[in-house]
mmCIF file of C-alpha atoms in Angstrom:
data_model
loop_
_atom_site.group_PDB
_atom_site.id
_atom_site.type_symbol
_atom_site.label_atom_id
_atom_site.label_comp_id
_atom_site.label_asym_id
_atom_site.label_seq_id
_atom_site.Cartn_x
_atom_site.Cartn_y
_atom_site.Cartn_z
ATOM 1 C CA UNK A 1 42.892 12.821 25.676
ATOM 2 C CA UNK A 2 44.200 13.432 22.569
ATOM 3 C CA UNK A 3 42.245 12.306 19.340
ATOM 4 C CA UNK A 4 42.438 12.048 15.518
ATOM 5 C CA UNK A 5 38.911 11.181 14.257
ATOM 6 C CA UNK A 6 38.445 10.170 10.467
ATOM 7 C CA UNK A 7 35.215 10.954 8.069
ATOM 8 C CA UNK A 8 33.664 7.393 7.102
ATOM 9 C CA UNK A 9 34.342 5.165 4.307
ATOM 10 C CA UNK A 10 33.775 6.171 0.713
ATOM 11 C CA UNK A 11 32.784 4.457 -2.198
ATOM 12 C CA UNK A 12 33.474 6.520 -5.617
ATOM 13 C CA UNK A 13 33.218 6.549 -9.181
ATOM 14 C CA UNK A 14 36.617 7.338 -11.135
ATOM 15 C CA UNK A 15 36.436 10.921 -12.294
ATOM 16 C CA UNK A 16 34.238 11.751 -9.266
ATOM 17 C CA UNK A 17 35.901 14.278 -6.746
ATOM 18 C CA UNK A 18 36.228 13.499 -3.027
ATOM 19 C CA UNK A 19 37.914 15.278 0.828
ATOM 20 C CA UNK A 20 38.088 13.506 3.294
ATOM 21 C CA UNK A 21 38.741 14.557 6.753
ATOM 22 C CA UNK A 22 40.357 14.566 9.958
ATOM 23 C CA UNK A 23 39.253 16.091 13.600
ATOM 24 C CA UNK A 24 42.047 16.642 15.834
ATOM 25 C CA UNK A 25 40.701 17.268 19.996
ATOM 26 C CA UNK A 26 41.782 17.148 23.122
ATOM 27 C CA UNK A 27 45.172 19.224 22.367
ATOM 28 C CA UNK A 28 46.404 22.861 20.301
ATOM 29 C CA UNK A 29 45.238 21.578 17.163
ATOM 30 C CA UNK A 30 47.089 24.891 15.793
ATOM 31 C CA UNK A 31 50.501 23.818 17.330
ATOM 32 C CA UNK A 32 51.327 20.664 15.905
ATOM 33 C CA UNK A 33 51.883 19.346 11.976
ATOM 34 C CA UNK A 34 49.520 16.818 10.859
ATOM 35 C CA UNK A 35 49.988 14.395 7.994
ATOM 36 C CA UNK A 36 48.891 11.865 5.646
ATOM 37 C CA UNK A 37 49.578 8.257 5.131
ATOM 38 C CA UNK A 38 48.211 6.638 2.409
ATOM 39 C CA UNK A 39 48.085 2.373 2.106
ATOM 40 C CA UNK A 40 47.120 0.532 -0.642
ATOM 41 C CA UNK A 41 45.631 -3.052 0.008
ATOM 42 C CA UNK A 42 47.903 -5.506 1.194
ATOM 43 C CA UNK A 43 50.772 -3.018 1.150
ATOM 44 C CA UNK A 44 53.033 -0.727 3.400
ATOM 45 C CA UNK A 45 52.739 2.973 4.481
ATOM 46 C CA UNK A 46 53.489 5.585 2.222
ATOM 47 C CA UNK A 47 54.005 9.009 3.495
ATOM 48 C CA UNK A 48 51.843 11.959 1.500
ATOM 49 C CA UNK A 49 52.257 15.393 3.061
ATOM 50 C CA UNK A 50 51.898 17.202 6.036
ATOM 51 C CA UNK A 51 50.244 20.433 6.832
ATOM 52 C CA UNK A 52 50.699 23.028 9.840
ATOM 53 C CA UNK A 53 47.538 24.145 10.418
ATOM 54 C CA UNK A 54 48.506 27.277 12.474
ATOM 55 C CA UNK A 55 49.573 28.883 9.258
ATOM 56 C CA UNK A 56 48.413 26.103 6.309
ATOM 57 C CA UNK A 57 52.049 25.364 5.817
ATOM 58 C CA UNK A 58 52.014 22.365 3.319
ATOM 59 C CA UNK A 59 54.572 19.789 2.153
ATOM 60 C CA UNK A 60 53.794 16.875 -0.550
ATOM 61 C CA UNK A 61 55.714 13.967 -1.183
ATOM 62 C CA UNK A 62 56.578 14.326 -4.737
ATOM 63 C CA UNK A 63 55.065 11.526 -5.972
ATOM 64 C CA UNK A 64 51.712 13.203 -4.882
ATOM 65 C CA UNK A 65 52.461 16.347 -5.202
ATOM 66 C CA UNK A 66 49.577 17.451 -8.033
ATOM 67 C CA UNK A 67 47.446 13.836 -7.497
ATOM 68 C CA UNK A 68 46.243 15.323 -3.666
ATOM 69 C CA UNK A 69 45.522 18.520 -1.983
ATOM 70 C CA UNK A 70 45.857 18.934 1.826
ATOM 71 C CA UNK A 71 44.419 21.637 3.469
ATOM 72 C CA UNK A 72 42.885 22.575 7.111
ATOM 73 C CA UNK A 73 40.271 24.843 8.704
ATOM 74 C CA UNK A 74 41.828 25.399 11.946
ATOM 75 C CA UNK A 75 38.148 27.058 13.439
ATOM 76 C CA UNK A 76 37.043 23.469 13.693
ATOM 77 C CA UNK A 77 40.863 21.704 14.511
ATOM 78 C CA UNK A 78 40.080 19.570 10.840
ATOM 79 C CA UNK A 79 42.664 18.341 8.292
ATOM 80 C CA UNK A 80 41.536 17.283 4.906
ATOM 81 C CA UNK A 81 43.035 15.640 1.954
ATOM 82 C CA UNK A 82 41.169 15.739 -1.613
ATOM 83 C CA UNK A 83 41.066 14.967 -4.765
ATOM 84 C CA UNK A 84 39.681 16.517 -7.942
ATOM 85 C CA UNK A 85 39.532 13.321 -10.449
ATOM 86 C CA UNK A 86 39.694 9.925 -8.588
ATOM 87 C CA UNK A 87 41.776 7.185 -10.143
ATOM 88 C CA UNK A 88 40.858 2.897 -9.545
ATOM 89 C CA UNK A 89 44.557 3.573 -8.278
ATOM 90 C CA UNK A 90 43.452 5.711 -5.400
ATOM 91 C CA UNK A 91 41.777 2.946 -3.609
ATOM 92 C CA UNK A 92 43.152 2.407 -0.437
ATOM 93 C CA UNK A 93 43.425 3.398 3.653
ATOM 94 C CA UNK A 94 44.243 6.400 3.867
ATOM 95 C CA UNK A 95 45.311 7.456 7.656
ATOM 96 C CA UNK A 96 46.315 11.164 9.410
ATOM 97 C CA UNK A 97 48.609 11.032 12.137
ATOM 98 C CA UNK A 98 49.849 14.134 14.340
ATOM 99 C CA UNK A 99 53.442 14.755 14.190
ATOM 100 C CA UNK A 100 55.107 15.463 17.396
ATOM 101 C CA UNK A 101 59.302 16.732 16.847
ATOM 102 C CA UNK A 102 61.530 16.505 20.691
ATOM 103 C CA UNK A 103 64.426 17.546 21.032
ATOM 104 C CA UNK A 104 65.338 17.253 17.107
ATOM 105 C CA UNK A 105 63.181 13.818 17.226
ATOM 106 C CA UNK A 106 59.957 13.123 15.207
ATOM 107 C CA UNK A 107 57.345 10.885 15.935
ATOM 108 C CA UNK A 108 53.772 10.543 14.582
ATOM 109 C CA UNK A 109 52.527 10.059 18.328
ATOM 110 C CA UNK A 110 48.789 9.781 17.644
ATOM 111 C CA UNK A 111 46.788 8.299 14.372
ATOM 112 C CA UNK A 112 43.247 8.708 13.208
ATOM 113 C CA UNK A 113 41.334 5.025 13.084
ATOM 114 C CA UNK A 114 42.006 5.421 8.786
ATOM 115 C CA UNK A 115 39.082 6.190 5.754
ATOM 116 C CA UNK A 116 38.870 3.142 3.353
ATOM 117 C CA UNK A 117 38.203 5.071 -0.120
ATOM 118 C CA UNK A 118 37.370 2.886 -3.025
ATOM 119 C CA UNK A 119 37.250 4.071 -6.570
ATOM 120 C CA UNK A 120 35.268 1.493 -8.557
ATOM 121 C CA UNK A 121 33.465 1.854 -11.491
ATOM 122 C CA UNK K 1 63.819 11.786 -1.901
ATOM 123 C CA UNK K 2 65.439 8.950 0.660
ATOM 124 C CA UNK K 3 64.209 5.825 0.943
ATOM 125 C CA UNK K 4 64.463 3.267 3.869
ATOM 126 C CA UNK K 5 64.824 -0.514 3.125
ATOM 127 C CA UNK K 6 64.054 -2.870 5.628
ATOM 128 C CA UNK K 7 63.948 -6.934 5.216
ATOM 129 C CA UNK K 8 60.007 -7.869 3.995
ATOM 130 C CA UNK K 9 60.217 -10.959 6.656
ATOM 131 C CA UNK K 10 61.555 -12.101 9.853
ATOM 132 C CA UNK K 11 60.381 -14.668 12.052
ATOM 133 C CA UNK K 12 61.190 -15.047 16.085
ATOM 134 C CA UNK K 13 60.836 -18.130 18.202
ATOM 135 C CA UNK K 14 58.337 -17.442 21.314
ATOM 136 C CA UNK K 15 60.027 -15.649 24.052
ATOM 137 C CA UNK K 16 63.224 -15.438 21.717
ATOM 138 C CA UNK K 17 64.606 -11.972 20.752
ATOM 139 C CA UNK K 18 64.715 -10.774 16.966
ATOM 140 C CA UNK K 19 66.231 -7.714 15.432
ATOM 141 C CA UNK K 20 64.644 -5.180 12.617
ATOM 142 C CA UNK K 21 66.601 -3.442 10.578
ATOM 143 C CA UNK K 22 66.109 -0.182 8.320
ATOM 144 C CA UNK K 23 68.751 1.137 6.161
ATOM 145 C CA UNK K 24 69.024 4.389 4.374
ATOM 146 C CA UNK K 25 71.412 7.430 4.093
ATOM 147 C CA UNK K 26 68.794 9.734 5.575
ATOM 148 C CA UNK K 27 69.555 7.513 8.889
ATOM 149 C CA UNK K 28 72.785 9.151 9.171
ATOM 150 C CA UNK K 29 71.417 12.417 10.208
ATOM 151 C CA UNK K 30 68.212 11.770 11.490
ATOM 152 C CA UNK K 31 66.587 9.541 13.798
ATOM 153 C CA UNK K 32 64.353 6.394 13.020
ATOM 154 C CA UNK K 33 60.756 5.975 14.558
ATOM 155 C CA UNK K 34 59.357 2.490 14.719
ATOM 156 C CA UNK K 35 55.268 1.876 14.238
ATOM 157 C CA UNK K 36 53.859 -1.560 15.084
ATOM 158 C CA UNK K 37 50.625 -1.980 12.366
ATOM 159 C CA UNK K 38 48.643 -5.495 12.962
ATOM 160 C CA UNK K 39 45.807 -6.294 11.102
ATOM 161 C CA UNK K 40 42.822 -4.037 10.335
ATOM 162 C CA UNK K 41 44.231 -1.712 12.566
ATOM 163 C CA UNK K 42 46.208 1.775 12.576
ATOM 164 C CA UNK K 43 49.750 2.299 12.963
ATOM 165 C CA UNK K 44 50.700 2.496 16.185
ATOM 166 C CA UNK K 45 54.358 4.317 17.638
ATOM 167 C CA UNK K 46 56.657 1.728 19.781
ATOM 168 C CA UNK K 47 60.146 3.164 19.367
ATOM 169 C CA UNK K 48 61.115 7.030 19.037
ATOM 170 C CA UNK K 49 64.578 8.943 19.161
ATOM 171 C CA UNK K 50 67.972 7.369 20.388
ATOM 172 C CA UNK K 51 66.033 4.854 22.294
ATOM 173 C CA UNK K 52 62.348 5.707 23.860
ATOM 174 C CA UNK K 53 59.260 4.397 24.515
ATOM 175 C CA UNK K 54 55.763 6.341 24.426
ATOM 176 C CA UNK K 55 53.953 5.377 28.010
ATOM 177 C CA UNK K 56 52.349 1.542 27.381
ATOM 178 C CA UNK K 57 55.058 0.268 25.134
ATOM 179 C CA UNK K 58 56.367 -2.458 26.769
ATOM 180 C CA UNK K 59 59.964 -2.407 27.723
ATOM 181 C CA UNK K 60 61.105 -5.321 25.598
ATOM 182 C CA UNK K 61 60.918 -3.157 22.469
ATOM 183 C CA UNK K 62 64.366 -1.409 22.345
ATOM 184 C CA UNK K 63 65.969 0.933 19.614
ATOM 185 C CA UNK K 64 69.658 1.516 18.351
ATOM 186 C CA UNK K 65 71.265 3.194 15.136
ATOM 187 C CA UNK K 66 74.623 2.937 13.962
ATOM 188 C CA UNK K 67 75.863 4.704 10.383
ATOM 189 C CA UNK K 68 72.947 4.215 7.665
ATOM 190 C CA UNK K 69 70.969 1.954 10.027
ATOM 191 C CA UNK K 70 68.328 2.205 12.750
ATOM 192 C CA UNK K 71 67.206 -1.100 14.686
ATOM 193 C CA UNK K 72 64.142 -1.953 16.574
ATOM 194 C CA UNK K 73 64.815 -4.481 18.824
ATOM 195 C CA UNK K 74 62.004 -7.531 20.339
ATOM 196 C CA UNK K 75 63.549 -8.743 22.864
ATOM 197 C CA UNK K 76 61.441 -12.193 24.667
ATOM 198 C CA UNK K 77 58.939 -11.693 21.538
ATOM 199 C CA UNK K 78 55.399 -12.507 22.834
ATOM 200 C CA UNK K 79 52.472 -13.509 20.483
ATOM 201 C CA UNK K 80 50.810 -10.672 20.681
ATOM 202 C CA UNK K 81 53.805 -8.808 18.903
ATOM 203 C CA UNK K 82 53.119 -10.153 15.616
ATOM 204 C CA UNK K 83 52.699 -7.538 13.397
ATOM 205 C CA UNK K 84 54.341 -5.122 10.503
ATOM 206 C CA UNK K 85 56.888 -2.803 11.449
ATOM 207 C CA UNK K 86 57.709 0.286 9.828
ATOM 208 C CA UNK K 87 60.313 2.596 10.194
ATOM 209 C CA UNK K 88 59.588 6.005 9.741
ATOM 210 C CA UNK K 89 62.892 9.688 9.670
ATOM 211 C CA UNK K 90 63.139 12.875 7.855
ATOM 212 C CA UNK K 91 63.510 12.549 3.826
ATOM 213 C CA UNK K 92 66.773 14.247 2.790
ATOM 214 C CA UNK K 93 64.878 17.009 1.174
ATOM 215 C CA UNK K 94 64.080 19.014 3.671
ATOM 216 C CA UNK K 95 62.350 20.315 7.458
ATOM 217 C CA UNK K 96 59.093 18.389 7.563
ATOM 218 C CA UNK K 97 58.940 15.971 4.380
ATOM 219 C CA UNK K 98 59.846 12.121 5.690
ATOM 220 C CA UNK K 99 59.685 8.951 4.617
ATOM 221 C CA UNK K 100 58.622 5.304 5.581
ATOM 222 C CA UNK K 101 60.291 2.025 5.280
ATOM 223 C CA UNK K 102 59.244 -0.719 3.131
ATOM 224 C CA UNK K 103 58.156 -3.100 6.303
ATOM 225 C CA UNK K 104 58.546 -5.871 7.778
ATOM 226 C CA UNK K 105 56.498 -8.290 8.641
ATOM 227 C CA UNK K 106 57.124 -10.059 12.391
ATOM 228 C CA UNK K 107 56.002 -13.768 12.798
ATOM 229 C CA UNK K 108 56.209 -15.255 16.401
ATOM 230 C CA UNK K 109 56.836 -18.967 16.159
#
């Protein structure tokens, strides 16, 4: 069964650094692109990035390119997403999701259960 | 980048069918995905390519695209199919960058 597991909820500080992760199982967690989905409260889903974790192939959305950084240790099948200074603004659900291309189609087929990050001072 | 506008509210009479539309020029060349969010809970994938359906999704969820626009289609809306909907393609600038749509939110009379 394939599975996206999330790290826990985080509370921060602004200025305070934070990565947060996600555990891919129960496929090739080398063989498939995973990405991030960001959602502030009471609003919709805004893509991030992606990363292939085979080879740490990375693409940002540019209006996070420079505010995140996605990365991936493929020896334990985990994506990550950090920050280095956390902004009030950076409160939200943040969600990875596996992305699955057929046949020139793209899906995110599977989704991690989302981290709630709060930056609060 | 692209972006992908879709109507913030639409609301469907039980067991009546209701259309959701997302326009944008990436739409042209690639294929929408649909994702069915209700409260509190993750995205989840109803609608995929020309017209498919991952295993569970019932079969009254339906997909089309014509031009600039890709429709997901409820068709004898049930309660339980209140929810947002977001539409998800490739962005225009590139293999592997994409983009959501703004959402819409379903409301089953």
């Amino acid at each position: 069964e394939v599975q996206l597991v999330q790290s826990g909820a985080e509370v921060k500080k602004p200025g305070e650094s934070l990565k947060i992760s996600c555990k891919g199982s129960g496929y090739s967690f080398t063989s498939y692109w995973i990405g991030w989905v960001r959602q502030m409260p009471g609003k919709g889903l805004e893509w991030m990035g992606i990363i292939y974790p085979g080879d740490s192939d990375t693409r940002y959305s540019p209006s996070f390119q420079g505010q995140v950084t996605i990365s991936a240790d493929k020896s334990i099948s985990t994506a990550y997403l950090q920050w280095s200074s956390l902004k009030a603004s950076d409160t939200a659900m943040y969600y990875c999701a596996r992305l699955q291309v057929v046949a020139a189609m793209d899906l995110f087929d599977y989704w991690g259960q989302g981290t709630l990050v709060t930056v609060s001072s | 980048s692209s972006e992908l506008t879709q109507d913030p509210a639409v609301s469907v009479a039980l067991g009546q069918t209701v259309r959701i539309t997302c326009q944008g020029d990436s739409l042209r060349s690639y294929y929408a995905s649909w994702y069915q969010q209700k409260p509190g809970q993750a995205p989840v994938l109803v609608i995929y390519g020309k017209n498919n359906r991952p295993s569970g999704i019932p079969d009254r969820f339906s997909g089309s695209s014509s031009g600039n626009t890709a429709s997901l289609t409820i068709t004898g809306a049930q309660a339980e199919d209140e929810a947002d909907y977001y539409c998800n393609s490739r962005d225009s600038s590139g293999n592997h960058y994409y983009v959501f749509g703004t959402g819409t939110k379903v409301t089953v009379l």
